[in-house]
Amino acid sequence: MKIAFWFLVFPGFLFTAIVGMLLTWVDRKVTARIHWRIGPPWYQPFADFFKLLAKETMIPAGTPKFIFLLAPMLGVIAMTIIAVMLFAMNFMPDKSFVGDLIVLIYLLALPPLGLILGGSASKNPLSAVGASREMTLYFAYELPFLAAILIAVIKTGGQIRIGEMVAFQQLYGPILYSFSGVIAMLISLFAMQAKLGYVPFDIAEAEQEIMAGPLLEYSGVALAMFKLTKAMMFFILPCFLITIFWGGLASRWAIPKLLLLVVLVILLKNTNPRLRIDQALKFFWIGLVPFAIVGIILAFYNL
Amino acid sequence: MKDLRIQGLKKSPWVFHVAAASCNNCDIEILDLITPRFDVERFGIVLVGSPRHADALLVTGVLNRKSLPRVLRVYEQTPKPCLVIGIGSCTCDIHIFKNSYNVVGPYGKHLPVDVFIPGCPPKPEAMILGIVKALSKL
Ligand code: SF4
């Protein structure tokens, strides 16, 4: 009973969905203000969601039905589990288990996997292009992202239990307040931007070139699930970064920190043009990986 | 629940722009709608790139032998319920293309159009009014 409540209401599905949608609204509103527009009212993401639920869900002829409809669910399920795990580990450190960091990293791979599956299953050349770009982008940002997490692991003395990592930070101060911590945070900010699929890394969904990429053939409920995954991710990823690098969620400053990260993402989104896929790969592998290696070396010297 | 869904449709109509051989003037005027001056995102109206995501089709231009099958195909690919909004005098009748060998007649004959917005091209204010009228029909 309690477990069901955790997963379905707080901090699982319902809570994450609502907060994520509100953050999506913040994104749209701030973007509009940057363009000198007025922007949508606060209930806009909810209206979009309910409208999509009411629409017909079309399945293109000749697609594998099961995979086509499974793909959008993957992300939502993964995000729900991550939300429950993150909150449990932050507020009840004894619930944490050895290796939960690794479980979270694997779960974070599910939303891009859903996009790739859906895009390849929808039998549309543009979706296939989008799916292949998403795949390349995933391999591009995952390497520096893992290196950044490795910095946190090294600094906490080899902990892969998130509960212990949070406890360590509460004792000795957040990892962010050191040279290697700043490097790790910067790298994971870029990785977060790419994971969210926002400009400059919205290469997979590039509206002006390949219309909507992997989402092209989706409509109705399935599309709503993809939008929901994105909204939930917009809330969970900053929470994840705060947990790993910035002192955990169980503090008074968690909400200002979350808003700061969200606004950073929005500003990055609104002040940059889209990169090409090869440029993004170069940026992550040639630009950020050496940077991350420097960070790892610094972390070994405990800087 | 049904009421909530209709409200959702009213509050967030995503539009797809079908340029069926227009002279491009109407299309440019549609793009005016998303500029800061008119900002239709206030009403939740967003231009989307795929007919599968659309709730309303904005059709422009006169129907001819080549564009008719394509417009029909786009209409069939749009998930229902969806609105069709004809923008420009070209969509209301044959307009300046009277006596053309290629034109297959007004939209009303081929598609269930919800509102026509006359003008060559119509003003953005007129388009907003037309879209609001189409939505209030729901
Ligand atoms: S109504 Fe006028 S402006 Fe619009 S497409 Fe027709 S001719 Fe061009």
Tab-separated table of C-alpha atoms and ligand atoms in Angstrom:
chain	number	residue	atom	x	y	z
A	1	MET	CA	0.000	0.000	0.000
A	2	LYS	CA	2.682	2.442	1.075
A	3	ILE	CA	4.880	1.385	-1.824
A	4	ALA	CA	2.005	1.939	-4.254
A	5	PHE	CA	1.479	5.403	-2.811
A	6	TRP	CA	5.174	6.130	-3.229
A	7	PHE	CA	5.219	5.098	-6.841
A	8	LEU	CA	1.895	6.523	-7.953
A	9	VAL	CA	1.455	9.721	-5.961
A	10	PHE	CA	4.401	11.068	-3.996
A	11	PRO	CA	7.233	11.334	-5.010
A	12	GLY	CA	6.519	9.080	-7.949
A	13	PHE	CA	4.308	9.580	-10.948
A	14	LEU	CA	1.766	12.253	-10.002
A	15	PHE	CA	4.051	14.591	-8.070
A	16	THR	CA	6.844	14.431	-10.644
A	17	ALA	CA	4.427	14.921	-13.511
A	18	ILE	CA	2.794	17.976	-11.962
A	19	VAL	CA	6.043	19.649	-10.908
A	20	GLY	CA	7.634	18.786	-14.251
A	21	MET	CA	4.747	20.322	-16.172
A	22	LEU	CA	4.899	23.472	-14.057
A	23	LEU	CA	8.624	23.696	-14.818
A	24	THR	CA	7.815	23.267	-18.525
A	25	TRP	CA	5.510	26.233	-18.174
A	26	VAL	CA	8.329	28.217	-16.519
A	27	ASP	CA	10.447	27.304	-19.525
A	28	ARG	CA	7.854	28.469	-22.043
A	29	LYS	CA	7.088	31.638	-20.115
A	30	VAL	CA	10.735	32.642	-19.671
A	31	THR	CA	11.385	31.871	-23.348
A	32	ALA	CA	8.444	34.076	-24.285
A	33	ARG	CA	9.680	36.895	-22.076
A	34	ILE	CA	13.113	36.647	-23.694
A	35	HIS	CA	11.392	37.068	-27.082
A	36	TRP	CA	9.410	40.039	-25.691
A	37	ARG	CA	6.219	38.026	-25.935
A	38	ILE	CA	3.654	37.418	-23.221
A	39	GLY	CA	3.643	33.653	-23.284
A	40	PRO	CA	1.103	30.998	-22.332
A	41	PRO	CA	-0.908	30.874	-19.082
A	42	TRP	CA	0.205	28.571	-16.264
A	43	TYR	CA	-2.170	25.729	-17.127
A	44	GLN	CA	-0.872	25.442	-20.699
A	45	PRO	CA	1.118	22.167	-20.300
A	46	PHE	CA	-1.860	20.551	-18.558
A	47	ALA	CA	-4.208	21.665	-21.338
A	48	ASP	CA	-1.797	20.240	-23.918
A	49	PHE	CA	-1.634	16.957	-22.048
A	50	PHE	CA	-5.393	16.475	-21.672
A	51	LYS	CA	-5.965	17.487	-25.257
A	52	LEU	CA	-3.500	14.866	-26.471
A	53	LEU	CA	-5.238	12.237	-24.341
A	54	ALA	CA	-8.517	13.029	-26.103
A	55	LYS	CA	-7.075	12.738	-29.598
A	56	GLU	CA	-7.081	9.706	-31.812
A	57	THR	CA	-3.889	7.639	-31.617
A	58	MET	CA	-2.852	6.723	-35.121
A	59	ILE	CA	-0.632	3.762	-35.869
A	60	PRO	CA	0.978	3.950	-39.314
A	61	ALA	CA	0.384	0.950	-41.561
A	62	GLY	CA	2.999	-1.777	-41.292
A	63	THR	CA	4.613	-0.709	-38.026
A	64	PRO	CA	5.252	-3.217	-35.233
A	65	LYS	CA	2.358	-2.194	-33.015
A	66	PHE	CA	3.735	-3.435	-29.705
A	67	ILE	CA	7.093	-1.679	-29.951
A	68	PHE	CA	5.496	1.449	-31.378
A	69	LEU	CA	3.239	1.752	-28.318
A	70	LEU	CA	5.790	0.468	-25.792
A	71	ALA	CA	8.420	3.077	-26.671
A	72	PRO	CA	6.614	6.076	-25.150
A	73	MET	CA	5.929	4.172	-21.909
A	74	LEU	CA	9.599	3.324	-21.272
A	75	GLY	CA	10.540	6.880	-20.431
A	76	VAL	CA	7.587	7.477	-18.115
A	77	ILE	CA	8.230	4.256	-16.188
A	78	ALA	CA	11.952	4.967	-15.878
A	79	MET	CA	11.331	8.513	-14.669
A	80	THR	CA	8.825	7.327	-12.047
A	81	ILE	CA	11.290	4.796	-10.650
A	82	ILE	CA	14.119	7.323	-10.637
A	83	ALA	CA	11.953	9.846	-8.786
A	84	VAL	CA	11.048	7.357	-6.064
A	85	MET	CA	14.654	6.183	-5.688
A	86	LEU	CA	16.093	9.679	-5.571
A	87	PHE	CA	13.680	10.920	-2.943
A	88	ALA	CA	13.959	7.784	-0.837
A	89	MET	CA	17.753	8.018	-0.857
A	90	ASN	CA	17.785	11.682	0.024
A	91	PHE	CA	15.273	11.610	2.836
A	92	MET	CA	15.756	8.051	4.125
A	93	PRO	CA	19.473	7.300	3.606
A	94	ASP	CA	19.113	3.814	5.138
A	95	LYS	CA	16.929	2.801	2.165
A	96	SER	CA	19.932	3.295	-0.095
A	97	PHE	CA	21.768	0.186	-1.333
A	98	VAL	CA	25.220	-0.442	-2.781
A	99	GLY	CA	25.297	0.374	-6.472
A	100	ASP	CA	22.111	2.417	-6.653
A	101	LEU	CA	24.058	5.116	-8.483
A	102	ILE	CA	24.684	2.645	-11.271
A	103	VAL	CA	21.034	1.625	-11.357
A	104	LEU	CA	20.075	5.284	-11.734
A	105	ILE	CA	22.544	5.809	-14.568
A	106	TYR	CA	21.082	2.844	-16.443
A	107	LEU	CA	17.531	4.035	-15.836
A	108	LEU	CA	18.472	7.455	-17.195
A	109	ALA	CA	19.342	5.701	-20.460
A	110	LEU	CA	15.753	4.521	-20.942
A	111	PRO	CA	14.136	7.749	-22.264
A	112	PRO	CA	16.607	8.085	-25.171
A	113	LEU	CA	16.168	4.361	-25.767
A	114	GLY	CA	12.413	4.923	-26.010
A	115	LEU	CA	12.959	7.661	-28.568
A	116	ILE	CA	15.290	5.470	-30.611
A	117	LEU	CA	12.880	2.521	-30.520
A	118	GLY	CA	9.874	4.654	-31.380
A	119	GLY	CA	11.663	6.487	-34.144
A	120	SER	CA	12.914	3.298	-35.745
A	121	ALA	CA	9.558	1.582	-35.367
A	122	SER	CA	7.515	4.300	-37.024
A	123	LYS	CA	8.585	3.507	-40.594
A	124	ASN	CA	9.243	7.047	-41.636
A	125	PRO	CA	12.556	8.113	-43.174
A	126	LEU	CA	12.662	11.324	-41.167
A	127	SER	CA	11.970	9.437	-37.918
A	128	ALA	CA	14.784	7.051	-38.780
A	129	VAL	CA	17.140	9.989	-39.294
A	130	GLY	CA	16.002	11.374	-35.946
A	131	ALA	CA	16.517	8.030	-34.212
A	132	SER	CA	20.021	7.654	-35.610
A	133	ARG	CA	20.873	11.181	-34.496
A	134	GLU	CA	19.507	10.470	-31.028
A	135	MET	CA	21.697	7.387	-30.845
A	136	THR	CA	24.825	9.313	-31.844
A	137	LEU	CA	23.973	12.076	-29.418
A	138	TYR	CA	23.472	9.572	-26.613
A	139	PHE	CA	26.928	8.092	-27.160
A	140	ALA	CA	28.330	11.599	-27.392
A	141	TYR	CA	27.099	12.921	-24.059
A	142	GLU	CA	27.205	9.724	-22.030
A	143	LEU	CA	31.007	9.535	-21.923
A	144	PRO	CA	31.661	12.965	-20.372
A	145	PHE	CA	28.589	12.549	-18.149
A	146	LEU	CA	29.929	9.293	-16.704
A	147	ALA	CA	33.345	10.919	-16.237
A	148	ALA	CA	31.684	13.751	-14.312
A	149	ILE	CA	29.883	11.287	-12.062
A	150	LEU	CA	33.186	9.466	-11.596
A	151	ILE	CA	34.624	12.689	-10.170
A	152	ALA	CA	31.911	12.678	-7.503
A	153	VAL	CA	32.559	9.008	-6.771
A	154	ILE	CA	36.295	9.604	-6.352
A	155	LYS	CA	35.781	12.632	-4.141
A	156	THR	CA	33.499	10.750	-1.769
A	157	GLY	CA	36.110	8.042	-1.410
A	158	GLY	CA	34.702	5.476	-3.829
A	159	GLN	CA	31.071	5.509	-2.759
A	160	ILE	CA	28.500	4.198	-5.204
A	161	ARG	CA	25.687	4.451	-2.646
A	162	ILE	CA	23.779	7.686	-3.108
A	163	GLY	CA	22.763	7.752	0.552
A	164	GLU	CA	26.434	7.700	1.574
A	165	MET	CA	27.308	10.333	-1.006
A	166	VAL	CA	24.662	12.677	0.378
A	167	ALA	CA	25.793	12.000	3.948
A	168	PHE	CA	29.398	12.704	2.933
A	169	GLN	CA	28.386	16.028	1.426
A	170	GLN	CA	26.404	17.000	4.488
A	171	LEU	CA	29.479	16.308	6.590
A	172	TYR	CA	32.259	17.835	4.472
A	173	GLY	CA	30.367	20.280	2.235
A	174	PRO	CA	29.073	19.785	-1.322
A	175	ILE	CA	31.356	18.404	-3.994
A	176	LEU	CA	30.598	21.425	-6.164
A	177	TYR	CA	32.710	23.694	-3.934
A	178	SER	CA	36.068	22.494	-5.301
A	179	PHE	CA	37.881	22.731	-8.643
A	180	SER	CA	37.017	19.244	-9.796
A	181	GLY	CA	33.449	19.711	-8.556
A	182	VAL	CA	32.976	22.820	-10.692
A	183	ILE	CA	34.313	20.942	-13.712
A	184	ALA	CA	31.981	18.012	-13.045
A	185	MET	CA	28.967	20.303	-12.658
A	186	LEU	CA	29.712	22.199	-15.880
A	187	ILE	CA	30.077	18.990	-17.862
A	188	SER	CA	26.914	17.494	-16.455
A	189	LEU	CA	25.017	20.718	-17.192
A	190	PHE	CA	25.848	20.276	-20.881
A	191	ALA	CA	24.995	16.582	-20.675
A	192	MET	CA	21.676	17.479	-19.047
A	193	GLN	CA	20.922	19.896	-21.888
A	194	ALA	CA	21.596	17.133	-24.386
A	195	LYS	CA	19.582	14.559	-22.435
A	196	LEU	CA	16.628	16.935	-22.366
A	197	GLY	CA	17.015	17.498	-26.091
A	198	TYR	CA	16.996	21.278	-25.837
A	199	VAL	CA	18.782	23.732	-28.126
A	200	PRO	CA	21.777	23.640	-28.872
A	201	PHE	CA	21.417	19.834	-28.713
A	202	ASP	CA	17.892	19.398	-30.086
A	203	ILE	CA	19.467	17.732	-33.094
A	204	ALA	CA	17.267	14.643	-32.910
A	205	GLU	CA	14.007	16.589	-32.952
A	206	ALA	CA	15.208	19.459	-35.131
A	207	GLU	CA	11.855	20.940	-36.058
A	208	GLN	CA	13.042	22.895	-39.057
A	209	GLU	CA	14.949	20.059	-40.729
A	210	ILE	CA	13.287	16.764	-39.877
A	211	MET	CA	9.997	18.110	-38.490
A	212	ALA	CA	9.895	16.292	-35.170
A	213	GLY	CA	12.363	13.469	-35.664
A	214	PRO	CA	11.416	10.306	-33.775
A	215	LEU	CA	8.104	11.842	-32.658
A	216	LEU	CA	6.973	12.509	-36.209
A	217	GLU	CA	4.490	9.632	-36.489
A	218	TYR	CA	3.192	9.786	-32.927
A	219	SER	CA	-0.173	11.238	-32.053
A	220	GLY	CA	-2.656	11.197	-29.219
A	221	VAL	CA	-1.841	9.299	-26.028
A	222	ALA	CA	1.554	8.086	-27.237
A	223	LEU	CA	2.686	11.630	-28.005
A	224	ALA	CA	1.333	12.757	-24.632
A	225	MET	CA	3.554	10.157	-22.942
A	226	PHE	CA	6.633	11.464	-24.770
A	227	LYS	CA	5.805	15.031	-23.725
A	228	LEU	CA	5.245	13.829	-20.163
A	229	THR	CA	8.611	12.057	-20.110
A	230	LYS	CA	10.285	15.256	-21.158
A	231	ALA	CA	8.471	17.259	-18.489
A	232	MET	CA	9.364	14.733	-15.777
A	233	MET	CA	12.961	14.704	-16.952
A	234	PHE	CA	13.076	18.476	-16.638
A	235	PHE	CA	12.403	18.046	-12.928
A	236	ILE	CA	14.341	14.847	-12.215
A	237	LEU	CA	17.650	15.655	-13.927
A	238	PRO	CA	18.349	18.853	-11.937
A	239	CYS	CA	17.351	16.923	-8.777
A	240	PHE	CA	19.847	14.213	-9.727
A	241	LEU	CA	22.632	16.754	-10.218
A	242	ILE	CA	21.849	18.442	-6.903
A	243	THR	CA	21.905	15.069	-5.149
A	244	ILE	CA	25.240	14.052	-6.609
A	245	PHE	CA	27.149	17.329	-6.658
A	246	TRP	CA	25.391	19.955	-4.620
A	247	GLY	CA	24.589	18.656	-1.171
A	248	GLY	CA	21.405	16.625	-1.629
A	249	LEU	CA	17.742	17.489	-1.646
A	250	ALA	CA	17.143	17.378	2.107
A	251	SER	CA	18.034	20.976	2.734
A	252	ARG	CA	16.368	24.366	2.762
A	253	TRP	CA	18.320	25.447	-0.298
A	254	ALA	CA	17.205	22.590	-2.539
A	255	ILE	CA	14.384	24.537	-4.198
A	256	PRO	CA	16.424	27.697	-5.020
A	257	LYS	CA	19.182	25.431	-6.361
A	258	LEU	CA	16.666	23.570	-8.524
A	259	LEU	CA	15.249	26.806	-9.912
A	260	LEU	CA	18.748	28.122	-10.604
A	261	LEU	CA	19.642	25.022	-12.621
A	262	VAL	CA	16.352	25.183	-14.530
A	263	VAL	CA	16.859	28.850	-15.399
A	264	LEU	CA	20.420	28.076	-16.526
A	265	VAL	CA	19.069	25.408	-18.874
A	266	ILE	CA	16.466	27.832	-20.238
A	267	LEU	CA	19.018	30.594	-20.813
A	268	LEU	CA	21.386	28.173	-22.530
A	269	LYS	CA	18.473	27.073	-24.692
A	270	ASN	CA	17.522	30.581	-25.729
A	271	THR	CA	20.934	32.008	-26.493
A	272	ASN	CA	22.347	29.300	-28.742
A	273	PRO	CA	21.807	28.064	-32.283
A	274	ARG	CA	21.477	24.347	-32.967
A	275	LEU	CA	24.680	22.360	-33.535
A	276	ARG	CA	25.046	19.794	-36.281
A	277	ILE	CA	25.362	16.212	-35.050
A	278	ASP	CA	29.069	15.992	-35.907
A	279	GLN	CA	29.713	19.282	-34.150
A	280	ALA	CA	27.905	18.011	-31.048
A	281	LEU	CA	29.974	14.823	-31.071
A	282	LYS	CA	33.180	16.857	-31.392
A	283	PHE	CA	32.047	19.183	-28.629
A	284	PHE	CA	31.453	16.327	-26.218
A	285	TRP	CA	34.322	14.000	-27.086
A	286	ILE	CA	37.099	16.370	-28.110
A	287	GLY	CA	35.983	19.367	-26.094
A	288	LEU	CA	34.655	17.977	-22.829
A	289	VAL	CA	36.359	14.603	-22.330
A	290	PRO	CA	39.907	16.033	-21.831
A	291	PHE	CA	38.351	18.563	-19.482
A	292	ALA	CA	36.752	15.694	-17.564
A	293	ILE	CA	40.073	13.831	-17.393
A	294	VAL	CA	41.674	16.927	-15.873
A	295	GLY	CA	38.802	16.950	-13.376
A	296	ILE	CA	39.388	13.291	-12.483
A	297	ILE	CA	43.110	13.934	-11.907
A	298	LEU	CA	42.264	16.919	-9.708
A	299	ALA	CA	39.787	14.781	-7.797
A	300	PHE	CA	42.515	12.207	-7.071
A	301	TYR	CA	44.539	15.007	-5.471
A	302	ASN	CA	41.395	15.971	-3.586
A	303	LEU	CA	41.182	19.449	-5.062
B	1	MET	CA	-13.734	14.091	-18.050
B	2	LYS	CA	-15.100	14.724	-21.547
B	3	ASP	CA	-15.567	18.359	-20.642
B	4	LEU	CA	-11.946	18.579	-19.508
B	5	ARG	CA	-10.812	17.180	-22.837
B	6	ILE	CA	-12.857	19.650	-24.863
B	7	GLN	CA	-11.469	22.422	-22.684
B	8	GLY	CA	-7.998	21.098	-23.431
B	9	LEU	CA	-8.669	21.175	-27.159
B	10	LYS	CA	-9.934	24.737	-26.886
B	11	LYS	CA	-6.997	25.882	-24.849
B	12	SER	CA	-4.233	24.296	-26.873
B	13	PRO	CA	-4.913	24.055	-30.592
B	14	TRP	CA	-1.713	23.054	-32.361
B	15	VAL	CA	-1.802	24.090	-35.971
B	16	PHE	CA	-0.190	22.599	-39.031
B	17	HIS	CA	0.254	24.794	-42.032
B	18	VAL	CA	-0.745	23.254	-45.367
B	19	ALA	CA	0.438	25.473	-48.198
B	20	ALA	CA	-1.549	24.138	-51.140
B	21	ALA	CA	-0.093	26.203	-53.955
B	22	SER	CA	-0.649	29.598	-52.425
B	23	CYS	CA	1.152	32.695	-53.678
B	24	ASN	CA	3.113	32.674	-50.379
B	25	ASN	CA	1.612	35.894	-49.164
B	26	CYS	CA	-0.855	34.144	-46.892
B	27	ASP	CA	1.936	31.951	-45.537
B	28	ILE	CA	4.026	34.955	-44.593
B	29	GLU	CA	1.006	36.482	-42.951
B	30	ILE	CA	0.508	33.277	-40.918
B	31	LEU	CA	4.081	33.524	-39.684
B	32	ASP	CA	3.197	37.004	-38.435
B	33	LEU	CA	0.947	35.319	-35.907
B	34	ILE	CA	3.873	33.917	-33.925
B	35	THR	CA	5.857	37.150	-33.828
B	36	PRO	CA	5.995	39.125	-30.571
B	37	ARG	CA	3.410	41.579	-31.872
B	38	PHE	CA	0.584	39.035	-32.105
B	39	ASP	CA	2.000	36.155	-30.043
B	40	VAL	CA	-0.657	33.486	-30.422
B	41	GLU	CA	1.165	31.304	-27.888
B	42	ARG	CA	-0.835	33.351	-25.368
B	43	PHE	CA	-3.786	31.191	-26.425
B	44	GLY	CA	-1.729	28.026	-26.567
B	45	ILE	CA	-1.536	28.033	-30.358
B	46	VAL	CA	1.720	26.469	-31.529
B	47	LEU	CA	2.889	25.752	-35.063
B	48	VAL	CA	3.856	22.076	-35.275
B	49	GLY	CA	5.901	20.313	-37.916
B	50	SER	CA	3.855	17.169	-38.423
B	51	PRO	CA	0.160	16.704	-39.280
B	52	ARG	CA	0.079	13.874	-36.720
B	53	HIS	CA	0.492	16.426	-33.932
B	54	ALA	CA	-1.990	18.908	-35.332
B	55	ASP	CA	-5.447	19.859	-34.099
B	56	ALA	CA	-6.115	22.405	-36.799
B	57	LEU	CA	-5.007	22.588	-40.410
B	58	LEU	CA	-4.430	26.048	-41.811
B	59	VAL	CA	-4.911	25.679	-45.560
B	60	THR	CA	-3.830	28.413	-47.928
B	61	GLY	CA	-3.973	28.808	-51.677
B	62	VAL	CA	-6.257	27.679	-54.429
B	63	LEU	CA	-6.869	23.956	-54.932
B	64	ASN	CA	-5.574	22.608	-58.224
B	65	ARG	CA	-5.267	19.205	-59.792
B	66	LYS	CA	-1.854	18.581	-58.249
B	67	SER	CA	-2.495	19.883	-54.753
B	68	LEU	CA	-5.944	18.359	-54.142
B	69	PRO	CA	-4.786	14.741	-53.541
B	70	ARG	CA	-2.012	15.963	-51.283
B	71	VAL	CA	-4.268	18.143	-49.185
B	72	LEU	CA	-6.726	15.270	-48.843
B	73	ARG	CA	-3.898	12.975	-47.792
B	74	VAL	CA	-2.710	15.402	-45.125
B	75	TYR	CA	-6.299	15.703	-43.888
B	76	GLU	CA	-6.597	11.927	-43.637
B	77	GLN	CA	-3.343	11.723	-41.696
B	78	THR	CA	-4.449	14.219	-39.078
B	79	PRO	CA	-5.862	12.591	-35.939
B	80	LYS	CA	-9.473	13.538	-35.332
B	81	PRO	CA	-11.054	15.658	-33.906
B	82	CYS	CA	-9.411	18.281	-36.068
B	83	LEU	CA	-10.421	21.640	-37.489
B	84	VAL	CA	-9.804	22.894	-41.001
B	85	ILE	CA	-9.355	26.631	-41.351
B	86	GLY	CA	-9.205	28.177	-44.798
B	87	ILE	CA	-6.988	31.245	-44.923
B	88	GLY	CA	-7.270	33.777	-47.727
B	89	SER	CA	-9.760	34.509	-50.459
B	90	CYS	CA	-8.232	31.723	-52.528
B	91	THR	CA	-9.767	29.156	-50.197
B	92	CYS	CA	-13.224	30.747	-50.172
B	93	ASP	CA	-13.757	30.417	-53.915
B	94	ILE	CA	-11.628	30.391	-57.046
B	95	HIS	CA	-10.669	34.032	-56.572
B	96	ILE	CA	-8.386	35.446	-59.318
B	97	PHE	CA	-7.956	32.025	-60.901
B	98	LYS	CA	-11.371	32.015	-62.557
B	99	ASN	CA	-11.371	30.192	-65.892
B	100	SER	CA	-8.060	28.490	-65.139
B	101	TYR	CA	-7.769	25.027	-66.698
B	102	ASN	CA	-6.030	23.635	-63.641
B	103	VAL	CA	-8.211	24.724	-60.732
B	104	VAL	CA	-10.583	22.136	-59.291
B	105	GLY	CA	-12.871	24.440	-57.414
B	106	PRO	CA	-13.342	25.762	-53.894
B	107	TYR	CA	-12.363	23.911	-50.741
B	108	GLY	CA	-15.943	23.551	-49.581
B	109	LYS	CA	-16.528	20.962	-52.292
B	110	HIS	CA	-13.737	18.624	-51.141
B	111	LEU	CA	-13.062	19.143	-47.423
B	112	PRO	CA	-15.166	19.883	-44.316
B	113	VAL	CA	-13.801	23.385	-43.736
B	114	ASP	CA	-14.846	24.935	-40.417
B	115	VAL	CA	-14.161	28.606	-41.105
B	116	PHE	CA	-13.061	30.631	-44.090
B	117	ILE	CA	-11.088	33.790	-43.444
B	118	PRO	CA	-11.342	36.035	-46.503
B	119	GLY	CA	-8.754	38.628	-47.454
B	120	CYS	CA	-5.868	38.686	-49.852
B	121	PRO	CA	-4.067	38.097	-47.555
B	122	PRO	CA	-6.197	38.437	-44.390
B	123	LYS	CA	-4.865	40.536	-41.551
B	124	PRO	CA	-3.409	38.636	-38.576
B	125	GLU	CA	-6.178	40.077	-36.412
B	126	ALA	CA	-8.742	38.568	-38.764
B	127	MET	CA	-7.004	35.181	-38.561
B	128	ILE	CA	-7.032	35.237	-34.758
B	129	LEU	CA	-10.726	36.120	-34.836
B	130	GLY	CA	-11.401	33.275	-37.256
B	131	ILE	CA	-9.537	30.722	-35.161
B	132	VAL	CA	-11.369	31.866	-32.039
B	133	LYS	CA	-14.692	31.482	-33.870
B	134	ALA	CA	-13.764	28.000	-35.031
B	135	LEU	CA	-12.839	26.989	-31.485
B	136	SER	CA	-16.008	28.398	-29.959
B	137	LYS	CA	-17.964	26.073	-32.269
B	138	LEU	CA	-16.620	23.042	-30.347
C	1	SF4	S1	-5.632	34.761	-50.888
C	1	SF4	FE1	-4.347	36.214	-51.962
C	1	SF4	S2	-2.487	36.316	-50.728
C	1	SF4	FE2	-3.565	34.467	-50.146
C	1	SF4	S3	-2.710	32.850	-51.392
C	1	SF4	FE3	-4.526	33.624	-52.465
C	1	SF4	S4	-3.749	35.169	-53.867
C	1	SF4	FE4	-2.133	34.795	-52.328
